[in-house]
Amino acid sequence: PDSAKEKPQRGKVVAVGPGKLLDSGVRATLSIAVGDEVIFGKYGGSEIEVDGVDYKILRESDVLAKLA
């Protein structure tokens, strides 16, 4: 399909949450940190605007790669 031809997007992580709460009650360790550059699918996550700046809210599972 045409959607498979869409190029992934690139962005910089500006905030992270506490991590997923596991069934054991422990929070999962995040592999993404503030300042990381990441690649994600164009249609992943949700777009928001705060103080005139556009942001994208993603789950860690939406991240395709972390750039070194």
N, CA, C and O atoms as a Maestro MAE file, in Angstrom:
{
 s_m_m2io_version
 :::
 2.0.0
}

f_m_ct {
 s_m_title
 :::
 protein
 m_atom[272] {
  # First column is atom index #
  i_m_mmod_type
  r_m_x_coord
  r_m_y_coord
  r_m_z_coord
  i_m_residue_number
  s_m_chain_name
  s_m_pdb_residue_name
  s_m_pdb_atom_name
  i_m_atomic_number
  :::
  1 25 0.820 -1.201 0.000 1 A "PRO " " N  " 7
  2 3 0.000 0.000 0.000 1 A "PRO " " CA " 6
  3 2 0.862 1.263 0.000 1 A "PRO " " C  " 6
  4 15 2.049 1.216 0.325 1 A "PRO " " O  " 8
  5 25 0.257 2.382 -0.365 2 A "ASP " " N  " 7
  6 3 0.978 3.650 -0.396 2 A "ASP " " CA " 6
  7 2 1.507 4.048 0.973 2 A "ASP " " C  " 6
  8 15 2.552 4.691 1.067 2 A "ASP " " O  " 8
  9 25 0.796 3.671 2.040 3 A "SER " " N  " 7
  10 3 1.246 4.045 3.385 3 A "SER " " CA " 6
  11 2 2.586 3.403 3.724 3 A "SER " " C  " 6
  12 15 3.331 3.933 4.547 3 A "SER " " O  " 8
  13 25 2.898 2.287 3.112 4 A "ALA " " N  " 7
  14 3 4.173 1.619 3.366 4 A "ALA " " CA " 6
  15 2 5.331 2.390 2.754 4 A "ALA " " C  " 6
  16 15 6.486 2.150 3.107 4 A "ALA " " O  " 8
  17 25 5.041 3.312 1.842 5 A "LYS " " N  " 7
  18 3 6.078 4.100 1.195 5 A "LYS " " CA " 6
  19 2 6.410 5.374 1.963 5 A "LYS " " C  " 6
  20 15 7.364 6.068 1.612 5 A "LYS " " O  " 8
  21 25 5.650 5.694 2.995 6 A "GLU " " N  " 7
  22 3 5.875 6.911 3.770 6 A "GLU " " CA " 6
  23 2 7.204 6.829 4.510 6 A "GLU " " C  " 6
  24 15 7.522 5.819 5.137 6 A "GLU " " O  " 8
  25 25 7.970 7.909 4.425 7 A "LYS " " N  " 7
  26 3 9.256 7.945 5.113 7 A "LYS " " CA " 6
  27 2 9.028 8.169 6.600 7 A "LYS " " C  " 6
  28 15 8.142 8.933 6.983 7 A "LYS " " O  " 8
  29 25 9.820 7.510 7.440 8 A "PRO " " N  " 7
  30 3 9.695 7.739 8.876 8 A "PRO " " CA " 6
  31 2 10.126 9.160 9.233 8 A "PRO " " C  " 6
  32 15 10.828 9.825 8.472 8 A "PRO " " O  " 8
  33 25 9.696 9.599 10.387 9 A "GLN " " N  " 7
  34 3 9.998 10.929 10.891 9 A "GLN " " CA " 6
  35 2 11.138 10.857 11.905 9 A "GLN " " C  " 6
  36 15 11.424 9.802 12.471 9 A "GLN " " O  " 8
  37 25 11.774 11.996 12.118 10 A "ARG " " N  " 7
  38 3 12.884 12.080 13.063 10 A "ARG " " CA " 6
  39 2 12.560 13.184 14.063 10 A "ARG " " C  " 6
  40 15 12.012 14.221 13.690 10 A "ARG " " O  " 8
  41 25 12.895 12.965 15.328 11 A "GLY " " N  " 7
  42 3 12.633 13.980 16.338 11 A "GLY " " CA " 6
  43 2 13.542 13.838 17.536 11 A "GLY " " C  " 6
  44 15 14.255 12.847 17.691 11 A "GLY " " O  " 8
  45 25 13.499 14.859 18.384 12 A "LYS " " N  " 7
  46 3 14.300 14.877 19.607 12 A "LYS " " CA " 6
  47 2 13.362 14.720 20.795 12 A "LYS " " C  " 6
  48 15 12.324 15.377 20.865 12 A "LYS " " O  " 8
  49 25 13.727 13.855 21.723 13 A "VAL " " N  " 7
  50 3 12.915 13.595 22.910 13 A "VAL " " CA " 6
  51 2 13.058 14.778 23.870 13 A "VAL " " C  " 6
  52 15 14.167 15.125 24.278 13 A "VAL " " O  " 8
  53 25 11.918 15.396 24.230 14 A "VAL " " N  " 7
  54 3 11.949 16.540 25.144 14 A "VAL " " CA " 6
  55 2 11.412 16.186 26.528 14 A "VAL " " C  " 6
  56 15 11.613 16.942 27.479 14 A "VAL " " O  " 8
  57 25 10.733 15.045 26.652 15 A "ALA " " N  " 7
  58 3 10.219 14.597 27.949 15 A "ALA " " CA " 6
  59 2 9.900 13.111 27.860 15 A "ALA " " C  " 6
  60 15 9.609 12.594 26.782 15 A "ALA " " O  " 8
  61 25 9.956 12.434 28.992 16 A "VAL " " N  " 7
  62 3 9.559 11.027 29.074 16 A "VAL " " CA " 6
  63 2 8.702 10.833 30.317 16 A "VAL " " C  " 6
  64 15 8.792 11.592 31.282 16 A "VAL " " O  " 8
  65 25 7.885 9.818 30.271 17 A "GLY " " N  " 7
  66 3 7.059 9.477 31.420 17 A "GLY " " CA " 6
  67 2 7.801 8.524 32.347 17 A "GLY " " C  " 6
  68 15 8.995 8.281 32.173 17 A "GLY " " O  " 8
  69 25 7.090 7.985 33.333 18 A "PRO " " N  " 7
  70 3 7.726 7.115 34.326 18 A "PRO " " CA " 6
  71 2 7.997 5.695 33.830 18 A "PRO " " C  " 6
  72 15 8.710 4.943 34.495 18 A "PRO " " O  " 8
  73 25 7.451 5.315 32.694 19 A "GLY " " N  " 7
  74 3 7.617 3.951 32.195 19 A "GLY " " CA " 6
  75 2 6.357 3.141 32.414 19 A "GLY " " C  " 6
  76 15 5.526 3.467 33.263 19 A "GLY " " O  " 8
  77 25 6.230 2.086 31.638 20 A "LYS " " N  " 7
  78 3 5.052 1.221 31.695 20 A "LYS " " CA " 6
  79 2 5.002 0.484 33.026 20 A "LYS " " C  " 6
  80 15 6.021 -0.005 33.513 20 A "LYS " " O  " 8
  81 25 3.811 0.409 33.607 21 A "LEU " " N  " 7
  82 3 3.611 -0.336 34.839 21 A "LEU " " CA " 6
  83 2 3.378 -1.800 34.482 21 A "LEU " " C  " 6
  84 15 2.403 -2.137 33.810 21 A "LEU " " O  " 8
  85 25 4.271 -2.656 34.931 22 A "LEU " " N  " 7
  86 3 4.179 -4.087 34.640 22 A "LEU " " CA " 6
  87 2 3.173 -4.763 35.563 22 A "LEU " " C  " 6
  88 15 2.781 -4.191 36.580 22 A "LEU " " O  " 8
  89 25 2.756 -5.972 35.215 23 A "ASP " " N  " 7
  90 3 1.806 -6.729 36.035 23 A "ASP " " CA " 6
  91 2 2.325 -6.944 37.449 23 A "ASP " " C  " 6
  92 15 1.539 -7.079 38.387 23 A "ASP " " O  " 8
  93 25 3.644 -6.976 37.608 24 A "SER " " N  " 7
  94 3 4.251 -7.186 38.924 24 A "SER " " CA " 6
  95 2 4.189 -5.936 39.795 24 A "SER " " C  " 6
  96 15 4.530 -5.985 40.977 24 A "SER " " O  " 8
  97 25 3.752 -4.804 39.212 25 A "GLY " " N  " 7
  98 3 3.686 -3.554 39.965 25 A "GLY " " CA " 6
  99 2 4.948 -2.718 39.848 25 A "GLY " " C  " 6
  100 15 5.024 -1.622 40.404 25 A "GLY " " O  " 8
  101 25 5.933 -3.228 39.131 26 A "VAL " " N  " 7
  102 3 7.206 -2.527 38.935 26 A "VAL " " CA " 6
  103 2 7.142 -1.755 37.617 26 A "VAL " " C  " 6
  104 15 6.511 -2.204 36.661 26 A "VAL " " O  " 8
  105 25 7.789 -0.611 37.572 27 A "ARG " " N  " 7
  106 3 7.860 0.173 36.332 27 A "ARG " " CA " 6
  107 2 8.972 -0.368 35.444 27 A "ARG " " C  " 6
  108 15 10.069 -0.656 35.923 27 A "ARG " " O  " 8
  109 25 8.692 -0.507 34.156 28 A "ALA " " N  " 7
  110 3 9.693 -0.952 33.181 28 A "ALA " " CA " 6
  111 2 10.718 0.160 32.981 28 A "ALA " " C  " 6
  112 15 10.369 1.340 32.991 28 A "ALA " " O  " 8
  113 25 11.966 -0.214 32.803 29 A "THR " " N  " 7
  114 3 13.023 0.752 32.539 29 A "THR " " CA " 6
  115 2 12.903 1.233 31.100 29 A "THR " " C  " 6
  116 15 12.751 0.428 30.180 29 A "THR " " O  " 8
  117 25 12.971 2.543 30.908 30 A "LEU " " N  " 7
  118 3 12.873 3.116 29.565 30 A "LEU " " CA " 6
  119 2 14.214 3.033 28.854 30 A "LEU " " C  " 6
  120 15 15.267 3.183 29.475 30 A "LEU " " O  " 8
  121 25 14.168 2.794 27.554 31 A "SER " " N  " 7
  122 3 15.400 2.782 26.759 31 A "SER " " CA " 6
  123 2 15.611 4.119 26.059 31 A "SER " " C  " 6
  124 15 16.620 4.312 25.381 31 A "SER " " O  " 8
  125 25 14.680 5.030 26.217 32 A "ILE " " N  " 7
  126 3 14.724 6.357 25.604 32 A "ILE " " CA " 6
  127 2 14.842 7.388 26.721 32 A "ILE " " C  " 6
  128 15 14.205 7.258 27.766 32 A "ILE " " O  " 8
  129 25 15.668 8.422 26.492 33 A "ALA " " N  " 7
  130 3 15.859 9.468 27.497 33 A "ALA " " CA " 6
  131 2 15.733 10.847 26.851 33 A "ALA " " C  " 6
  132 15 15.843 10.982 25.632 33 A "ALA " " O  " 8
  133 25 15.506 11.856 27.667 34 A "VAL " " N  " 7
  134 3 15.443 13.234 27.184 34 A "VAL " " CA " 6
  135 2 16.747 13.564 26.463 34 A "VAL " " C  " 6
  136 15 17.836 13.277 26.960 34 A "VAL " " O  " 8
  137 25 16.620 14.163 25.298 35 A "GLY " " N  " 7
  138 3 17.784 14.525 24.496 35 A "GLY " " CA " 6
  139 2 18.104 13.533 23.393 35 A "GLY " " C  " 6
  140 15 18.843 13.864 22.466 35 A "GLY " " O  " 8
  141 25 17.560 12.318 23.474 36 A "ASP " " N  " 7
  142 3 17.795 11.313 22.427 36 A "ASP " " CA " 6
  143 2 17.129 11.752 21.124 36 A "ASP " " C  " 6
  144 15 16.072 12.381 21.137 36 A "ASP " " O  " 8
  145 25 17.759 11.413 20.006 37 A "GLU " " N  " 7
  146 3 17.129 11.593 18.700 37 A "GLU " " CA " 6
  147 2 16.566 10.244 18.285 37 A "GLU " " C  " 6
  148 15 17.245 9.221 18.376 37 A "GLU " " O  " 8
  149 25 15.318 10.250 17.829 38 A "VAL " " N  " 7
  150 3 14.636 9.004 17.502 38 A "VAL " " CA " 6
  151 2 13.982 9.079 16.127 38 A "VAL " " C  " 6
  152 15 13.724 10.159 15.595 38 A "VAL " " O  " 8
  153 25 13.725 7.906 15.573 39 A "ILE " " N  " 7
  154 3 12.994 7.743 14.320 39 A "ILE " " CA " 6
  155 2 11.666 7.076 14.673 39 A "ILE " " C  " 6
  156 15 11.625 6.127 15.456 39 A "ILE " " O  " 8
  157 25 10.579 7.585 14.084 40 A "PHE " " N  " 7
  158 3 9.261 7.019 14.363 40 A "PHE " " CA " 6
  159 2 8.400 7.110 13.113 40 A "PHE " " C  " 6
  160 15 8.668 7.914 12.220 40 A "PHE " " O  " 8
  161 25 7.383 6.296 13.059 41 A "GLY " " N  " 7
  162 3 6.483 6.285 11.917 41 A "GLY " " CA " 6
  163 2 5.695 7.580 11.809 41 A "GLY " " C  " 6
  164 15 5.328 8.175 12.823 41 A "GLY " " O  " 8
  165 25 5.438 8.010 10.602 42 A "LYS " " N  " 7
  166 3 4.742 9.276 10.357 42 A "LYS " " CA " 6
  167 2 3.384 9.326 11.048 42 A "LYS " " C  " 6
  168 15 2.981 10.377 11.547 42 A "LYS " " O  " 8
  169 25 2.688 8.217 11.082 43 A "TYR " " N  " 7
  170 3 1.340 8.215 11.630 43 A "TYR " " CA " 6
  171 2 1.265 7.707 13.068 43 A "TYR " " C  " 6
  172 15 0.168 7.543 13.602 43 A "TYR " " O  " 8
  173 25 2.403 7.457 13.701 44 A "GLY " " N  " 7
  174 3 2.416 7.002 15.083 44 A "GLY " " CA " 6
  175 2 2.162 8.145 16.047 44 A "GLY " " C  " 6
  176 15 2.455 9.299 15.733 44 A "GLY " " O  " 8
  177 25 1.627 7.841 17.206 45 A "GLY " " N  " 7
  178 3 1.462 8.831 18.255 45 A "GLY " " CA " 6
  179 2 0.341 9.824 18.010 45 A "GLY " " C  " 6
  180 15 -0.478 9.665 17.105 45 A "GLY " " O  " 8
  181 25 0.330 10.857 18.849 46 A "SER " " N  " 7
  182 3 -0.678 11.913 18.777 46 A "SER " " CA " 6
  183 2 0.011 13.266 18.729 46 A "SER " " C  " 6
  184 15 0.995 13.495 19.432 46 A "SER " " O  " 8
  185 25 -0.504 14.154 17.905 47 A "GLU " " N  " 7
  186 3 0.076 15.491 17.790 47 A "GLU " " CA " 6
  187 2 -0.640 16.447 18.732 47 A "GLU " " C  " 6
  188 15 -1.864 16.410 18.855 47 A "GLU " " O  " 8
  189 25 0.141 17.314 19.403 48 A "ILE " " N  " 7
  190 3 -0.425 18.347 20.264 48 A "ILE " " CA " 6
  191 2 0.334 19.648 20.016 48 A "ILE " " C  " 6
  192 15 1.431 19.644 19.459 48 A "ILE " " O  " 8
  193 25 -0.261 20.752 20.435 49 A "GLU " " N  " 7
  194 3 0.399 22.054 20.358 49 A "GLU " " CA " 6
  195 2 0.399 22.663 21.752 49 A "GLU " " C  " 6
  196 15 -0.639 22.720 22.411 49 A "GLU " " O  " 8
  197 25 1.564 23.116 22.200 50 A "VAL " " N  " 7
  198 3 1.697 23.761 23.502 50 A "VAL " " CA " 6
  199 2 2.444 25.068 23.292 50 A "VAL " " C  " 6
  200 15 3.565 25.074 22.782 50 A "VAL " " O  " 8
  201 25 1.828 26.169 23.682 51 A "ASP " " N  " 7
  202 3 2.438 27.496 23.534 51 A "ASP " " CA " 6
  203 2 2.947 27.743 22.116 51 A "ASP " " C  " 6
  204 15 4.024 28.308 21.927 51 A "ASP " " O  " 8
  205 25 2.171 27.318 21.126 52 A "GLY " " N  " 7
  206 3 2.524 27.554 19.734 52 A "GLY " " CA " 6
  207 2 3.562 26.613 19.160 52 A "GLY " " C  " 6
  208 15 3.974 26.779 18.012 52 A "GLY " " O  " 8
  209 25 3.997 25.624 19.935 53 A "VAL " " N  " 7
  210 3 4.992 24.650 19.474 53 A "VAL " " CA " 6
  211 2 4.303 23.302 19.295 53 A "VAL " " C  " 6
  212 15 3.582 22.847 20.184 53 A "VAL " " O  " 8
  213 25 4.526 22.657 18.136 54 A "ASP " " N  " 7
  214 3 3.946 21.340 17.865 54 A "ASP " " CA " 6
  215 2 4.819 20.240 18.454 54 A "ASP " " C  " 6
  216 15 6.042 20.254 18.309 54 A "ASP " " O  " 8
  217 25 4.175 19.290 19.120 55 A "TYR " " N  " 7
  218 3 4.853 18.130 19.690 55 A "TYR " " CA " 6
  219 2 4.124 16.873 19.240 55 A "TYR " " C  " 6
  220 15 2.970 16.927 18.812 55 A "TYR " " O  " 8
  221 25 4.807 15.750 19.341 56 A "LYS " " N  " 7
  222 3 4.201 14.454 19.051 56 A "LYS " " CA " 6
  223 2 4.389 13.590 20.292 56 A "LYS " " C  " 6
  224 15 5.508 13.434 20.781 56 A "LYS " " O  " 8
  225 25 3.305 13.033 20.796 57 A "ILE " " N  " 7
  226 3 3.360 12.138 21.948 57 A "ILE " " CA " 6
  227 2 3.391 10.714 21.422 57 A "ILE " " C  " 6
  228 15 2.495 10.290 20.693 57 A "ILE " " O  " 8
  229 25 4.436 9.975 21.800 58 A "LEU " " N  " 7
  230 3 4.629 8.605 21.326 58 A "LEU " " CA " 6
  231 2 4.745 7.640 22.491 58 A "LEU " " C  " 6
  232 15 5.193 8.006 23.578 58 A "LEU " " O  " 8
  233 25 4.345 6.427 22.257 59 A "ARG " " N  " 7
  234 3 4.690 5.339 23.172 59 A "ARG " " CA " 6
  235 2 6.089 4.881 22.808 59 A "ARG " " C  " 6
  236 15 6.534 5.061 21.674 59 A "ARG " " O  " 8
  237 25 6.769 4.300 23.754 60 A "GLU " " N  " 7
  238 3 8.116 3.802 23.467 60 A "GLU " " CA " 6
  239 2 8.074 2.786 22.324 60 A "GLU " " C  " 6
  240 15 9.014 2.696 21.534 60 A "GLU " " O  " 8
  241 25 7.000 2.036 22.241 61 A "SER " " N  " 7
  242 3 6.871 1.029 21.178 61 A "SER " " CA " 6
  243 2 6.686 1.660 19.793 61 A "SER " " C  " 6
  244 15 6.861 0.979 18.783 61 A "SER " " O  " 8
  245 25 6.334 2.956 19.732 62 A "ASP " " N  " 7
  246 3 6.215 3.659 18.450 62 A "ASP " " CA " 6
  247 2 7.571 4.053 17.880 62 A "ASP " " C  " 6
  248 15 7.680 4.362 16.694 62 A "ASP " " O  " 8
  249 25 8.603 4.044 18.716 63 A "VAL " " N  " 7
  250 3 9.941 4.449 18.282 63 A "VAL " " CA " 6
  251 2 10.566 3.303 17.494 63 A "VAL " " C  " 6
  252 15 10.672 2.180 17.988 63 A "VAL " " O  " 8
  253 25 10.976 3.599 16.269 64 A "LEU " " N  " 7
  254 3 11.578 2.583 15.406 64 A "LEU " " CA " 6
  255 2 13.071 2.430 15.664 64 A "LEU " " C  " 6
  256 15 13.618 1.334 15.544 64 A "LEU " " O  " 8
  257 25 13.736 3.543 16.022 65 A "ALA " " N  " 7
  258 3 15.183 3.499 16.254 65 A "ALA " " CA " 6
  259 2 15.603 4.698 17.085 65 A "ALA " " C  " 6
  260 15 14.963 5.749 17.062 65 A "ALA " " O  " 8
  261 25 16.684 4.517 17.815 66 A "LYS " " N  " 7
  262 3 17.323 5.601 18.549 66 A "LYS " " CA " 6
  263 2 18.656 5.852 17.870 66 A "LYS " " C  " 6
  264 15 19.444 4.924 17.687 66 A "LYS " " O  " 8
  265 25 18.919 7.104 17.493 67 A "LEU " " N  " 7
  266 3 20.161 7.439 16.799 67 A "LEU " " CA " 6
  267 2 21.284 7.656 17.804 67 A "LEU " " C  " 6
  268 15 21.076 8.203 18.887 67 A "LEU " " O  " 8
  269 25 22.476 7.216 17.419 68 A "ALA " " N  " 7
  270 3 23.627 7.345 18.323 68 A "ALA " " CA " 6
  271 2 24.222 8.724 18.236 68 A "ALA " " C  " 6
  272 15 25.199 9.020 18.924 68 A "ALA " " O  " 8
  :::
 }
 m_bond[271] {
  # First column is bond index #
  i_m_from
  i_m_to
  i_m_order
  :::
  1 1 2 1
  2 2 3 1
  3 3 4 2
  4 3 5 1
  5 5 6 1
  6 6 7 1
  7 7 8 2
  8 7 9 1
  9 9 10 1
  10 10 11 1
  11 11 12 2
  12 11 13 1
  13 13 14 1
  14 14 15 1
  15 15 16 2
  16 15 17 1
  17 17 18 1
  18 18 19 1
  19 19 20 2
  20 19 21 1
  21 21 22 1
  22 22 23 1
  23 23 24 2
  24 23 25 1
  25 25 26 1
  26 26 27 1
  27 27 28 2
  28 27 29 1
  29 29 30 1
  30 30 31 1
  31 31 32 2
  32 31 33 1
  33 33 34 1
  34 34 35 1
  35 35 36 2
  36 35 37 1
  37 37 38 1
  38 38 39 1
  39 39 40 2
  40 39 41 1
  41 41 42 1
  42 42 43 1
  43 43 44 2
  44 43 45 1
  45 45 46 1
  46 46 47 1
  47 47 48 2
  48 47 49 1
  49 49 50 1
  50 50 51 1
  51 51 52 2
  52 51 53 1
  53 53 54 1
  54 54 55 1
  55 55 56 2
  56 55 57 1
  57 57 58 1
  58 58 59 1
  59 59 60 2
  60 59 61 1
  61 61 62 1
  62 62 63 1
  63 63 64 2
  64 63 65 1
  65 65 66 1
  66 66 67 1
  67 67 68 2
  68 67 69 1
  69 69 70 1
  70 70 71 1
  71 71 72 2
  72 71 73 1
  73 73 74 1
  74 74 75 1
  75 75 76 2
  76 75 77 1
  77 77 78 1
  78 78 79 1
  79 79 80 2
  80 79 81 1
  81 81 82 1
  82 82 83 1
  83 83 84 2
  84 83 85 1
  85 85 86 1
  86 86 87 1
  87 87 88 2
  88 87 89 1
  89 89 90 1
  90 90 91 1
  91 91 92 2
  92 91 93 1
  93 93 94 1
  94 94 95 1
  95 95 96 2
  96 95 97 1
  97 97 98 1
  98 98 99 1
  99 99 100 2
  100 99 101 1
  101 101 102 1
  102 102 103 1
  103 103 104 2
  104 103 105 1
  105 105 106 1
  106 106 107 1
  107 107 108 2
  108 107 109 1
  109 109 110 1
  110 110 111 1
  111 111 112 2
  112 111 113 1
  113 113 114 1
  114 114 115 1
  115 115 116 2
  116 115 117 1
  117 117 118 1
  118 118 119 1
  119 119 120 2
  120 119 121 1
  121 121 122 1
  122 122 123 1
  123 123 124 2
  124 123 125 1
  125 125 126 1
  126 126 127 1
  127 127 128 2
  128 127 129 1
  129 129 130 1
  130 130 131 1
  131 131 132 2
  132 131 133 1
  133 133 134 1
  134 134 135 1
  135 135 136 2
  136 135 137 1
  137 137 138 1
  138 138 139 1
  139 139 140 2
  140 139 141 1
  141 141 142 1
  142 142 143 1
  143 143 144 2
  144 143 145 1
  145 145 146 1
  146 146 147 1
  147 147 148 2
  148 147 149 1
  149 149 150 1
  150 150 151 1
  151 151 152 2
  152 151 153 1
  153 153 154 1
  154 154 155 1
  155 155 156 2
  156 155 157 1
  157 157 158 1
  158 158 159 1
  159 159 160 2
  160 159 161 1
  161 161 162 1
  162 162 163 1
  163 163 164 2
  164 163 165 1
  165 165 166 1
  166 166 167 1
  167 167 168 2
  168 167 169 1
  169 169 170 1
  170 170 171 1
  171 171 172 2
  172 171 173 1
  173 173 174 1
  174 174 175 1
  175 175 176 2
  176 175 177 1
  177 177 178 1
  178 178 179 1
  179 179 180 2
  180 179 181 1
  181 181 182 1
  182 182 183 1
  183 183 184 2
  184 183 185 1
  185 185 186 1
  186 186 187 1
  187 187 188 2
  188 187 189 1
  189 189 190 1
  190 190 191 1
  191 191 192 2
  192 191 193 1
  193 193 194 1
  194 194 195 1
  195 195 196 2
  196 195 197 1
  197 197 198 1
  198 198 199 1
  199 199 200 2
  200 199 201 1
  201 201 202 1
  202 202 203 1
  203 203 204 2
  204 203 205 1
  205 205 206 1
  206 206 207 1
  207 207 208 2
  208 207 209 1
  209 209 210 1
  210 210 211 1
  211 211 212 2
  212 211 213 1
  213 213 214 1
  214 214 215 1
  215 215 216 2
  216 215 217 1
  217 217 218 1
  218 218 219 1
  219 219 220 2
  220 219 221 1
  221 221 222 1
  222 222 223 1
  223 223 224 2
  224 223 225 1
  225 225 226 1
  226 226 227 1
  227 227 228 2
  228 227 229 1
  229 229 230 1
  230 230 231 1
  231 231 232 2
  232 231 233 1
  233 233 234 1
  234 234 235 1
  235 235 236 2
  236 235 237 1
  237 237 238 1
  238 238 239 1
  239 239 240 2
  240 239 241 1
  241 241 242 1
  242 242 243 1
  243 243 244 2
  244 243 245 1
  245 245 246 1
  246 246 247 1
  247 247 248 2
  248 247 249 1
  249 249 250 1
  250 250 251 1
  251 251 252 2
  252 251 253 1
  253 253 254 1
  254 254 255 1
  255 255 256 2
  256 255 257 1
  257 257 258 1
  258 258 259 1
  259 259 260 2
  260 259 261 1
  261 261 262 1
  262 262 263 1
  263 263 264 2
  264 263 265 1
  265 265 266 1
  266 266 267 1
  267 267 268 2
  268 267 269 1
  269 269 270 1
  270 270 271 1
  271 271 272 2
  :::
 }
}
